[in-house]
């Protein structure tokens, strides 16, 4: 099962920071998503150092918000790597395979 089966994302970019909010479709799936996504795993999937990622839990909304510092190679307007922008990072994260017991 992939993350996109359980959740959708909203993203934003500001300067050299990207934010990705992972929002469960169903409240019952939030605990599973929270277990599956820690800063180390998100960093490994997106190629961002885990120390540069902060995770905020929003259980009432069934969401996790990840703030990725330094993810945009100097900033959205300075980056030559268009694929590093938030929408692409969010789509890449949704393709993550998560196990049944994650």
PDB file of C-alpha atoms in Angstrom:
ATOM      1  CA  UNK A   1       0.000   0.000   0.000  1.00  0.00           C
ATOM      2  CA  UNK A   2       1.248   3.492  -0.791  1.00  0.00           C
ATOM      3  CA  UNK A   3       0.781   6.605   1.292  1.00  0.00           C
ATOM      4  CA  UNK A   4      -1.503   8.108  -1.375  1.00  0.00           C
ATOM      5  CA  UNK A   5      -4.029   5.367  -0.578  1.00  0.00           C
ATOM      6  CA  UNK A   6      -4.436   6.830   2.923  1.00  0.00           C
ATOM      7  CA  UNK A   7      -3.666  10.535   2.593  1.00  0.00           C
ATOM      8  CA  UNK A   8      -3.228  13.591   0.432  1.00  0.00           C
ATOM      9  CA  UNK A   9      -0.734  16.444   0.770  1.00  0.00           C
ATOM     10  CA  UNK A  10      -0.716  20.221   0.765  1.00  0.00           C
ATOM     11  CA  UNK A  11       2.588  21.971   0.208  1.00  0.00           C
ATOM     12  CA  UNK A  12       4.140  25.397   0.375  1.00  0.00           C
ATOM     13  CA  UNK A  13       7.472  27.023  -0.348  1.00  0.00           C
ATOM     14  CA  UNK A  14       9.027  30.131   1.154  1.00  0.00           C
ATOM     15  CA  UNK A  15      12.631  31.011   0.509  1.00  0.00           C
ATOM     16  CA  UNK A  16      14.715  27.896   1.104  1.00  0.00           C
ATOM     17  CA  UNK A  17      12.027  26.138   3.170  1.00  0.00           C
ATOM     18  CA  UNK A  18       9.414  23.697   1.942  1.00  0.00           C
ATOM     19  CA  UNK A  19       6.431  22.530   3.974  1.00  0.00           C
ATOM     20  CA  UNK A  20       4.518  19.345   3.354  1.00  0.00           C
ATOM     21  CA  UNK A  21       1.318  18.558   5.222  1.00  0.00           C
ATOM     22  CA  UNK A  22       0.210  14.935   5.024  1.00  0.00           C
ATOM     23  CA  UNK A  23      -3.517  14.721   5.714  1.00  0.00           C
ATOM     24  CA  UNK A  24      -5.325  11.438   6.289  1.00  0.00           C
ATOM     25  CA  UNK A  25      -8.482  10.822   4.306  1.00  0.00           C
ATOM     26  CA  UNK A  26      -9.962   9.013   7.317  1.00  0.00           C
ATOM     27  CA  UNK A  27      -9.269   9.820  10.969  1.00  0.00           C
ATOM     28  CA  UNK A  28      -8.799   6.099  11.671  1.00  0.00           C
ATOM     29  CA  UNK A  29      -5.717   6.059   9.405  1.00  0.00           C
ATOM     30  CA  UNK A  30      -3.909   8.923  11.147  1.00  0.00           C
ATOM     31  CA  UNK A  31      -2.126   6.749  13.774  1.00  0.00           C
ATOM     32  CA  UNK A  32      -0.803   4.467  11.041  1.00  0.00           C
ATOM     33  CA  UNK A  33       0.497   7.405   9.032  1.00  0.00           C
ATOM     34  CA  UNK A  34       2.082   8.935  12.140  1.00  0.00           C
ATOM     35  CA  UNK A  35       3.917   5.652  12.849  1.00  0.00           C
ATOM     36  CA  UNK A  36       5.107   5.353   9.252  1.00  0.00           C
ATOM     37  CA  UNK A  37       6.441   8.884   8.819  1.00  0.00           C
ATOM     38  CA  UNK A  38       9.205  10.152  11.053  1.00  0.00           C
ATOM     39  CA  UNK A  39      11.785  12.782  10.118  1.00  0.00           C
ATOM     40  CA  UNK A  40      14.431  10.184   9.271  1.00  0.00           C
ATOM     41  CA  UNK A  41      12.189   8.346   6.818  1.00  0.00           C
ATOM     42  CA  UNK A  42      10.874  11.522   5.209  1.00  0.00           C
ATOM     43  CA  UNK A  43      14.439  12.814   4.884  1.00  0.00           C
ATOM     44  CA  UNK A  44      15.618   9.585   3.306  1.00  0.00           C
ATOM     45  CA  UNK A  45      12.762   9.565   0.784  1.00  0.00           C
ATOM     46  CA  UNK A  46      13.153  13.220  -0.150  1.00  0.00           C
ATOM     47  CA  UNK A  47      16.949  13.492   0.072  1.00  0.00           C
ATOM     48  CA  UNK A  48      16.904  16.047   2.899  1.00  0.00           C
ATOM     49  CA  UNK A  49      19.011  15.709   6.056  1.00  0.00           C
ATOM     50  CA  UNK A  50      16.760  14.526   8.886  1.00  0.00           C
ATOM     51  CA  UNK A  51      18.234  17.204  11.184  1.00  0.00           C
ATOM     52  CA  UNK A  52      16.835  19.857   8.849  1.00  0.00           C
ATOM     53  CA  UNK A  53      13.278  18.515   9.169  1.00  0.00           C
ATOM     54  CA  UNK A  54      10.765  19.351  11.875  1.00  0.00           C
ATOM     55  CA  UNK A  55       7.588  17.321  12.285  1.00  0.00           C
ATOM     56  CA  UNK A  56       4.460  18.758  13.798  1.00  0.00           C
ATOM     57  CA  UNK A  57       1.579  16.503  14.770  1.00  0.00           C
ATOM     58  CA  UNK A  58      -1.986  17.719  14.317  1.00  0.00           C
ATOM     59  CA  UNK A  59      -4.087  14.740  15.457  1.00  0.00           C
ATOM     60  CA  UNK A  60      -7.335  16.728  15.612  1.00  0.00           C
ATOM     61  CA  UNK A  61      -6.930  17.367  11.882  1.00  0.00           C
ATOM     62  CA  UNK A  62      -5.525  13.918  11.124  1.00  0.00           C
ATOM     63  CA  UNK A  63      -2.401  15.578   9.761  1.00  0.00           C
ATOM     64  CA  UNK A  64       1.365  15.787  10.044  1.00  0.00           C
ATOM     65  CA  UNK A  65       3.226  18.902   8.936  1.00  0.00           C
ATOM     66  CA  UNK A  66       6.868  18.569   7.883  1.00  0.00           C
ATOM     67  CA  UNK A  67       9.037  21.679   7.602  1.00  0.00           C
ATOM     68  CA  UNK A  68      12.116  20.995   5.467  1.00  0.00           C
ATOM     69  CA  UNK A  69      14.829  23.607   5.858  1.00  0.00           C
ATOM     70  CA  UNK A  70      17.367  23.948   3.078  1.00  0.00           C
ATOM     71  CA  UNK A  71      15.302  21.741   0.777  1.00  0.00           C
ATOM     72  CA  UNK A  72      15.137  24.201  -2.103  1.00  0.00           C
ATOM     73  CA  UNK A  73      18.825  24.733  -2.977  1.00  0.00           C
ATOM     74  CA  UNK A  74      18.913  28.391  -1.996  1.00  0.00           C
ATOM     75  CA  UNK A  75      15.265  29.203  -2.563  1.00  0.00           C
ATOM     76  CA  UNK A  76      12.489  28.645  -5.053  1.00  0.00           C
ATOM     77  CA  UNK A  77      13.479  31.538  -7.296  1.00  0.00           C
ATOM     78  CA  UNK A  78      17.204  30.684  -7.174  1.00  0.00           C
ATOM     79  CA  UNK A  79      16.968  26.925  -7.587  1.00  0.00           C
ATOM     80  CA  UNK A  80      17.769  25.390 -10.941  1.00  0.00           C
ATOM     81  CA  UNK A  81      16.261  22.115  -9.722  1.00  0.00           C
ATOM     82  CA  UNK A  82      12.567  22.716 -10.349  1.00  0.00           C
ATOM     83  CA  UNK A  83      11.844  19.188  -9.157  1.00  0.00           C
ATOM     84  CA  UNK A  84      12.810  20.215  -5.628  1.00  0.00           C
ATOM     85  CA  UNK A  85       9.777  22.443  -5.172  1.00  0.00           C
ATOM     86  CA  UNK A  86       7.138  21.481  -2.651  1.00  0.00           C
ATOM     87  CA  UNK A  87       4.514  20.059  -4.992  1.00  0.00           C
ATOM     88  CA  UNK A  88       6.996  17.599  -6.468  1.00  0.00           C
ATOM     89  CA  UNK A  89       8.363  16.670  -3.037  1.00  0.00           C
ATOM     90  CA  UNK A  90       4.815  16.071  -1.799  1.00  0.00           C
ATOM     91  CA  UNK A  91       3.933  13.894  -4.781  1.00  0.00           C
ATOM     92  CA  UNK A  92       7.135  11.907  -4.286  1.00  0.00           C
ATOM     93  CA  UNK A  93       6.293  11.349  -0.614  1.00  0.00           C
ATOM     94  CA  UNK A  94       2.800  10.100  -1.514  1.00  0.00           C
ATOM     95  CA  UNK A  95       4.404   7.322  -3.581  1.00  0.00           C
ATOM     96  CA  UNK A  96       6.058   5.955  -0.422  1.00  0.00           C
ATOM     97  CA  UNK A  97       5.301   2.290   0.227  1.00  0.00           C
ATOM     98  CA  UNK A  98       4.017   1.712   3.739  1.00  0.00           C
ATOM     99  CA  UNK A  99       3.441  -1.708   5.216  1.00  0.00           C
ATOM    100  CA  UNK A 100       0.181  -2.952   6.631  1.00  0.00           C
ATOM    101  CA  UNK A 101       1.474  -2.617  10.177  1.00  0.00           C
ATOM    102  CA  UNK A 102       3.245   0.735   9.670  1.00  0.00           C
TER     103      UNK A 102
END
